Short mmCIF file of C-alpha atoms and ligand atoms in Angstrom, two decimals:
data_model
loop_
_atom_site.label_atom_id
_atom_site.label_comp_id
_atom_site.label_asym_id
_atom_site.label_seq_id
_atom_site.Cartn_x
_atom_site.Cartn_y
_atom_site.Cartn_z
CA MET C 1 -6.06 28.35 -1.48
CA LYS C 2 -2.89 28.64 0.59
CA ILE C 3 -0.01 26.36 -0.39
CA LEU C 4 3.56 26.64 0.90
CA TYR C 5 6.38 25.43 -1.33
CA PHE C 6 9.68 23.99 -0.09
CA GLU C 7 12.76 22.79 -1.92
CA GLU C 8 13.13 19.94 0.56
CA LEU C 9 11.43 18.67 3.70
CA PRO C 10 11.78 15.46 5.71
CA SER C 11 8.09 14.77 4.99
CA THR C 12 5.24 17.13 4.06
CA ASN C 13 2.96 15.21 6.46
CA ASP C 14 5.43 15.71 9.32
CA TYR C 15 5.76 19.40 8.48
CA LEU C 16 2.00 19.84 8.99
CA LYS C 17 2.27 18.08 12.35
CA SER C 18 4.75 20.68 13.52
CA VAL C 19 3.01 23.93 12.53
CA PRO C 20 0.30 25.84 14.47
CA PHE C 21 -3.07 24.59 13.23
CA GLU C 22 -4.31 26.44 10.13
CA PRO C 23 -7.26 24.81 8.35
CA PHE C 24 -6.84 24.07 4.62
CA LEU C 25 -3.15 24.87 4.58
CA GLY C 26 -1.37 22.95 1.79
CA VAL C 27 2.33 22.16 1.52
CA VAL C 28 4.43 20.94 -1.39
CA ALA C 29 8.07 19.83 -1.27
CA LEU C 30 10.19 19.27 -4.39
CA SER C 31 11.87 16.42 -2.53
CA GLN C 32 11.54 14.62 0.83
CA THR C 33 14.33 13.05 2.84
CA ALA C 34 12.02 10.88 4.96
CA GLY C 35 8.90 10.43 2.82
CA ARG C 36 6.50 7.94 4.39
CA GLY C 37 3.97 5.57 2.89
CA ARG C 38 1.18 3.60 4.54
CA ARG C 39 1.86 0.70 6.90
CA GLY C 40 5.32 1.89 7.93
CA LYS C 41 6.79 1.89 4.42
CA SER C 42 9.00 4.65 3.05
CA TRP C 43 7.95 6.69 -0.02
CA LEU C 44 10.48 7.35 -2.77
CA SER C 45 10.78 11.15 -2.94
CA GLU C 46 13.46 12.20 -5.41
CA ARG C 47 13.64 15.82 -6.45
CA GLU C 48 10.82 16.80 -8.82
CA LYS C 49 10.25 13.19 -9.88
CA GLY C 50 7.07 13.08 -7.87
CA LEU C 51 4.45 15.37 -6.40
CA TYR C 52 4.75 15.37 -2.61
CA PHE C 53 1.76 17.18 -1.18
CA SER C 54 -0.05 17.41 2.16
CA LEU C 55 -3.12 19.26 3.31
CA LEU C 56 -4.22 20.19 6.84
CA PHE C 57 -7.86 19.84 7.98
CA PRO C 58 -9.81 20.03 11.21
CA PRO C 59 -10.39 16.51 12.61
CA LEU C 60 -13.38 14.58 11.25
CA LYS C 61 -15.90 12.41 13.04
CA GLU C 62 -15.58 9.75 10.32
CA ASN C 63 -13.20 6.86 10.81
CA LEU C 64 -9.84 7.04 9.04
CA THR C 65 -10.62 4.15 6.67
CA LEU C 66 -13.59 5.99 5.16
CA ALA C 67 -11.65 9.28 5.07
CA GLY C 68 -8.78 7.49 3.29
CA LEU C 69 -11.22 6.19 0.66
CA ALA C 70 -12.69 9.65 0.07
CA PHE C 71 -9.25 11.28 -0.28
CA GLY C 72 -8.10 8.44 -2.56
CA TYR C 73 -11.19 9.07 -4.66
CA ALA C 74 -10.38 12.82 -4.71
CA THR C 75 -6.85 12.06 -5.95
CA TYR C 76 -8.26 9.72 -8.59
CA LEU C 77 -10.61 12.49 -9.81
CA ALA C 78 -7.73 14.99 -10.08
CA LEU C 79 -5.77 12.45 -12.16
CA LYS C 80 -8.79 11.56 -14.29
CA GLU C 81 -8.53 15.06 -15.75
CA LEU C 82 -5.36 13.82 -17.46
CA SER C 83 -6.42 10.35 -18.67
CA PRO C 84 -9.56 8.17 -18.48
CA ASP C 85 -7.44 5.10 -17.69
CA PHE C 86 -6.85 5.62 -13.97
CA TYR C 87 -8.65 3.44 -11.45
CA LEU C 88 -8.67 2.88 -7.71
CA LYS C 89 -7.40 0.00 -5.64
CA TRP C 90 -8.94 -0.25 -2.18
CA PRO C 91 -8.26 1.44 0.17
CA ASN C 92 -6.72 4.51 -1.50
CA ASP C 93 -4.19 3.79 -4.21
CA VAL C 94 -4.53 5.10 -7.77
CA TYR C 95 -3.48 2.67 -10.51
CA ILE C 96 -3.10 2.68 -14.27
CA ASN C 97 -2.49 -0.38 -16.46
CA GLY C 98 -1.87 -2.65 -13.46
CA LYS C 99 0.68 -0.33 -11.80
CA LYS C 100 0.49 2.05 -8.86
CA VAL C 101 0.92 5.73 -9.68
CA ALA C 102 -0.29 7.49 -6.51
CA GLY C 103 -0.98 6.84 -2.85
CA VAL C 104 -2.62 8.61 0.08
CA LEU C 105 -1.48 8.74 3.70
CA PRO C 106 -4.18 10.15 6.04
CA GLU C 107 -3.07 10.75 9.62
CA ILE C 108 -5.18 11.86 12.55
CA LEU C 109 -3.89 13.84 15.53
CA LYS C 110 -5.85 15.26 18.46
CA ASP C 111 -6.40 18.67 16.84
CA ARG C 112 -5.90 17.98 13.14
CA LEU C 113 -6.25 15.65 10.18
CA ILE C 114 -3.36 15.52 7.73
CA VAL C 115 -3.79 14.12 4.25
CA GLY C 116 -0.60 13.37 2.35
CA VAL C 117 -0.63 12.49 -1.35
CA GLY C 118 2.28 11.18 -3.40
CA ILE C 119 2.02 11.01 -7.20
CA ASN C 120 4.79 9.54 -9.34
CA LEU C 121 5.45 12.09 -12.08
CA LEU C 122 8.77 11.59 -13.90
CA TYR C 123 10.26 8.33 -12.59
CA ALA C 124 11.34 5.74 -15.13
CA GLU C 125 9.72 2.39 -14.29
CA GLU C 126 13.18 0.86 -13.58
CA GLU C 127 13.64 3.39 -10.77
CA LEU C 128 10.47 2.04 -9.19
CA SER C 129 11.24 -1.63 -9.72
CA SER C 130 12.40 -2.34 -6.15
CA LEU C 131 9.06 -1.22 -4.63
CA SER C 132 6.72 -3.78 -3.08
CA VAL C 133 4.08 -3.37 -5.81
CA PRO C 134 4.46 -2.75 -9.55
CA ALA C 135 4.65 1.04 -9.98
CA THR C 136 4.72 3.58 -12.75
CA SER C 137 4.67 7.34 -13.32
CA LEU C 138 2.71 9.77 -15.46
CA LYS C 139 5.70 10.22 -17.77
CA ALA C 140 6.28 6.47 -18.10
CA GLN C 141 2.63 6.17 -19.16
CA GLY C 142 3.02 8.97 -21.73
CA ILE C 143 0.62 11.25 -19.82
CA GLU C 144 1.31 14.97 -20.10
CA PHE C 145 0.58 17.23 -17.16
CA ASN C 146 1.01 20.75 -15.88
CA TYR C 147 2.52 20.65 -12.37
CA ASP C 148 0.75 23.77 -11.03
CA LEU C 149 -2.60 22.74 -12.47
CA LEU C 150 -2.26 19.27 -10.98
CA VAL C 151 -1.50 20.76 -7.54
CA SER C 152 -4.51 23.09 -7.68
CA ASN C 153 -6.90 20.38 -8.99
CA LEU C 154 -5.70 18.03 -6.26
CA TYR C 155 -6.08 20.73 -3.60
CA ASN C 156 -9.65 21.48 -4.75
CA GLN C 157 -10.71 17.83 -4.94
CA LEU C 158 -9.31 17.07 -1.47
CA VAL C 159 -11.06 20.09 0.06
CA GLU C 160 -14.34 19.21 -1.65
CA HIS C 161 -14.14 15.63 -0.38
CA TYR C 162 -13.31 16.83 3.12
CA HIS C 163 -16.59 18.81 3.09
CA LEU C 164 -18.53 15.81 1.70
CA LEU C 165 -17.15 13.63 4.50
CA ASP C 166 -17.85 16.27 7.12
CA ARG C 167 -21.51 16.44 6.04
CA GLY C 168 -21.81 12.64 5.76
CA PHE C 169 -22.35 12.92 1.99
CA PHE C 170 -19.44 10.87 0.68
CA LYS C 171 -20.87 7.91 -1.24
CA VAL C 172 -18.87 4.69 -1.18
CA ASP C 173 -20.71 3.48 -4.31
CA GLU C 174 -18.83 6.11 -6.34
CA PHE C 175 -15.61 4.61 -4.98
CA GLU C 176 -16.79 1.04 -5.75
CA LYS C 177 -17.52 1.96 -9.38
CA ALA C 178 -13.91 3.16 -9.82
CA CYS C 179 -12.41 0.12 -8.05
CA PRO C 180 -12.31 -3.01 -10.26
CA LEU C 181 -11.13 -5.09 -7.30
CA VAL C 182 -14.78 -5.08 -6.18
CA GLY C 183 -16.48 -8.08 -7.76
CA SER C 184 -13.17 -9.95 -8.25
CA PRO C 185 -11.18 -12.72 -6.56
CA VAL C 186 -8.46 -11.27 -4.31
CA LYS C 187 -5.53 -12.37 -2.17
CA VAL C 188 -5.60 -10.92 1.35
CA ILE C 189 -2.35 -10.41 3.27
CA GLU C 190 -2.95 -10.01 7.01
CA GLY C 191 0.44 -9.98 8.73
CA GLU C 192 1.81 -13.52 8.30
CA LYS C 193 -1.55 -14.86 7.11
CA VAL C 194 -2.33 -14.96 3.38
CA TYR C 195 -5.67 -16.23 2.07
CA ASN C 196 -7.87 -16.10 -1.01
CA ALA C 197 -11.20 -14.34 -0.96
CA PHE C 198 -13.80 -12.70 -3.19
CA ALA C 199 -14.33 -8.93 -2.83
CA LEU C 200 -18.07 -8.30 -2.53
CA GLY C 201 -18.04 -4.57 -1.94
CA VAL C 202 -17.24 -1.66 0.36
CA ASP C 203 -19.48 -0.86 3.31
CA ARG C 204 -20.50 2.54 4.70
CA GLU C 205 -17.49 2.63 6.98
CA GLY C 206 -15.09 2.01 4.10
CA ALA C 207 -14.30 -1.59 5.08
CA LEU C 208 -13.79 -4.06 2.22
CA ILE C 209 -16.31 -6.89 2.48
CA VAL C 210 -14.85 -10.20 1.37
CA GLU C 211 -16.17 -13.74 1.20
CA THR C 212 -13.67 -16.29 2.47
CA SER C 213 -13.80 -20.05 3.11
CA GLU C 214 -14.58 -19.13 6.73
CA GLY C 215 -17.42 -16.78 5.86
CA ILE C 216 -17.86 -13.05 5.28
CA LYS C 217 -15.19 -10.72 6.70
CA ARG C 218 -14.83 -6.95 6.94
CA LEU C 219 -11.30 -5.72 6.23
CA PHE C 220 -9.91 -2.44 7.51
CA SER C 221 -7.10 -0.70 5.69
CA ALA C 222 -4.70 -0.43 8.63
CA GLU C 223 -4.58 -4.20 9.04
CA VAL C 224 -4.47 -5.76 5.60
CA SER C 225 -3.17 -5.50 2.10
CA VAL C 226 -5.23 -6.84 -0.79
CA ARG C 227 -3.98 -7.99 -4.19
CA GLU C 228 -5.81 -8.72 -7.38
CA VAL C 229 -5.77 -12.38 -8.46
CA ARG C 230 -5.29 -12.82 -12.20
C1 BTN D 301 1.08 5.03 0.23
O1 BTN D 301 1.79 4.27 0.90
O2 BTN D 301 0.49 4.66 -0.79
C2 BTN D 301 0.93 6.47 0.68
C3 BTN D 301 2.01 7.34 0.15
C4 BTN D 301 1.92 8.79 0.60
C5 BTN D 301 3.14 9.60 0.22
C6 BTN D 301 2.95 11.05 0.48
S1 BTN D 301 4.19 12.04 -0.29
C7 BTN D 301 3.60 13.43 0.57
C8 BTN D 301 3.25 12.99 1.98
N1 BTN D 301 4.42 13.04 2.83
C9 BTN D 301 4.79 11.83 3.23
O3 BTN D 301 5.78 11.58 3.95
N2 BTN D 301 3.98 10.90 2.74
C10 BTN D 301 2.92 11.49 1.92
#
């Protein structure tokens, strides 16, 4: 396990874009000045209040949606060591008690795959209140953790899931079982378009299958955002 530690970086994902390729190289920054989330959003990255981690892999044959699901599942498993209450929200967010606690940003380049993971550790919920979805942190949920152990568990789970993907062994039904959105009514946000649907399941490519008034649709993570309907 090789992990580099930095006091501050613009973004751990961007750092791994800039280095000579070295498979399974991990990088942690205590803070980021330009932390990025999915779909062009920024990622709050205050010093030591979150875990900001990225890992470098050889490119995969699998599409990025499926890879995102597998790495989200890996992050969920690392967090499950701390509490049984975590669950997944398609495509790759980890939630607890209706609030987001972690997210995954997979990025593919010609010669490398970069998987970035952000986990909210010490933020008070008020500090997260301006985000686009309700968010929380391990501390705000009363969950104790050991930083170094969390980093090594996360590293190991991500590497294991990389190998599962590479061999075609990642099973989406494991993901579905941990994702209560499946089997529920949902609201789909597709650019300007917002519509209600029912989430039927996840297919082998990682697309979310939904039933809408216009029939069955396959949703890909780059294009849509899905919300639970209560
Ligand atoms: C999401 O939008 O849910 C994904 C968030 C990913 C954030 C992490 S923090 C470490 C890595 N570096 C970044 O700039 N982004 C990812």
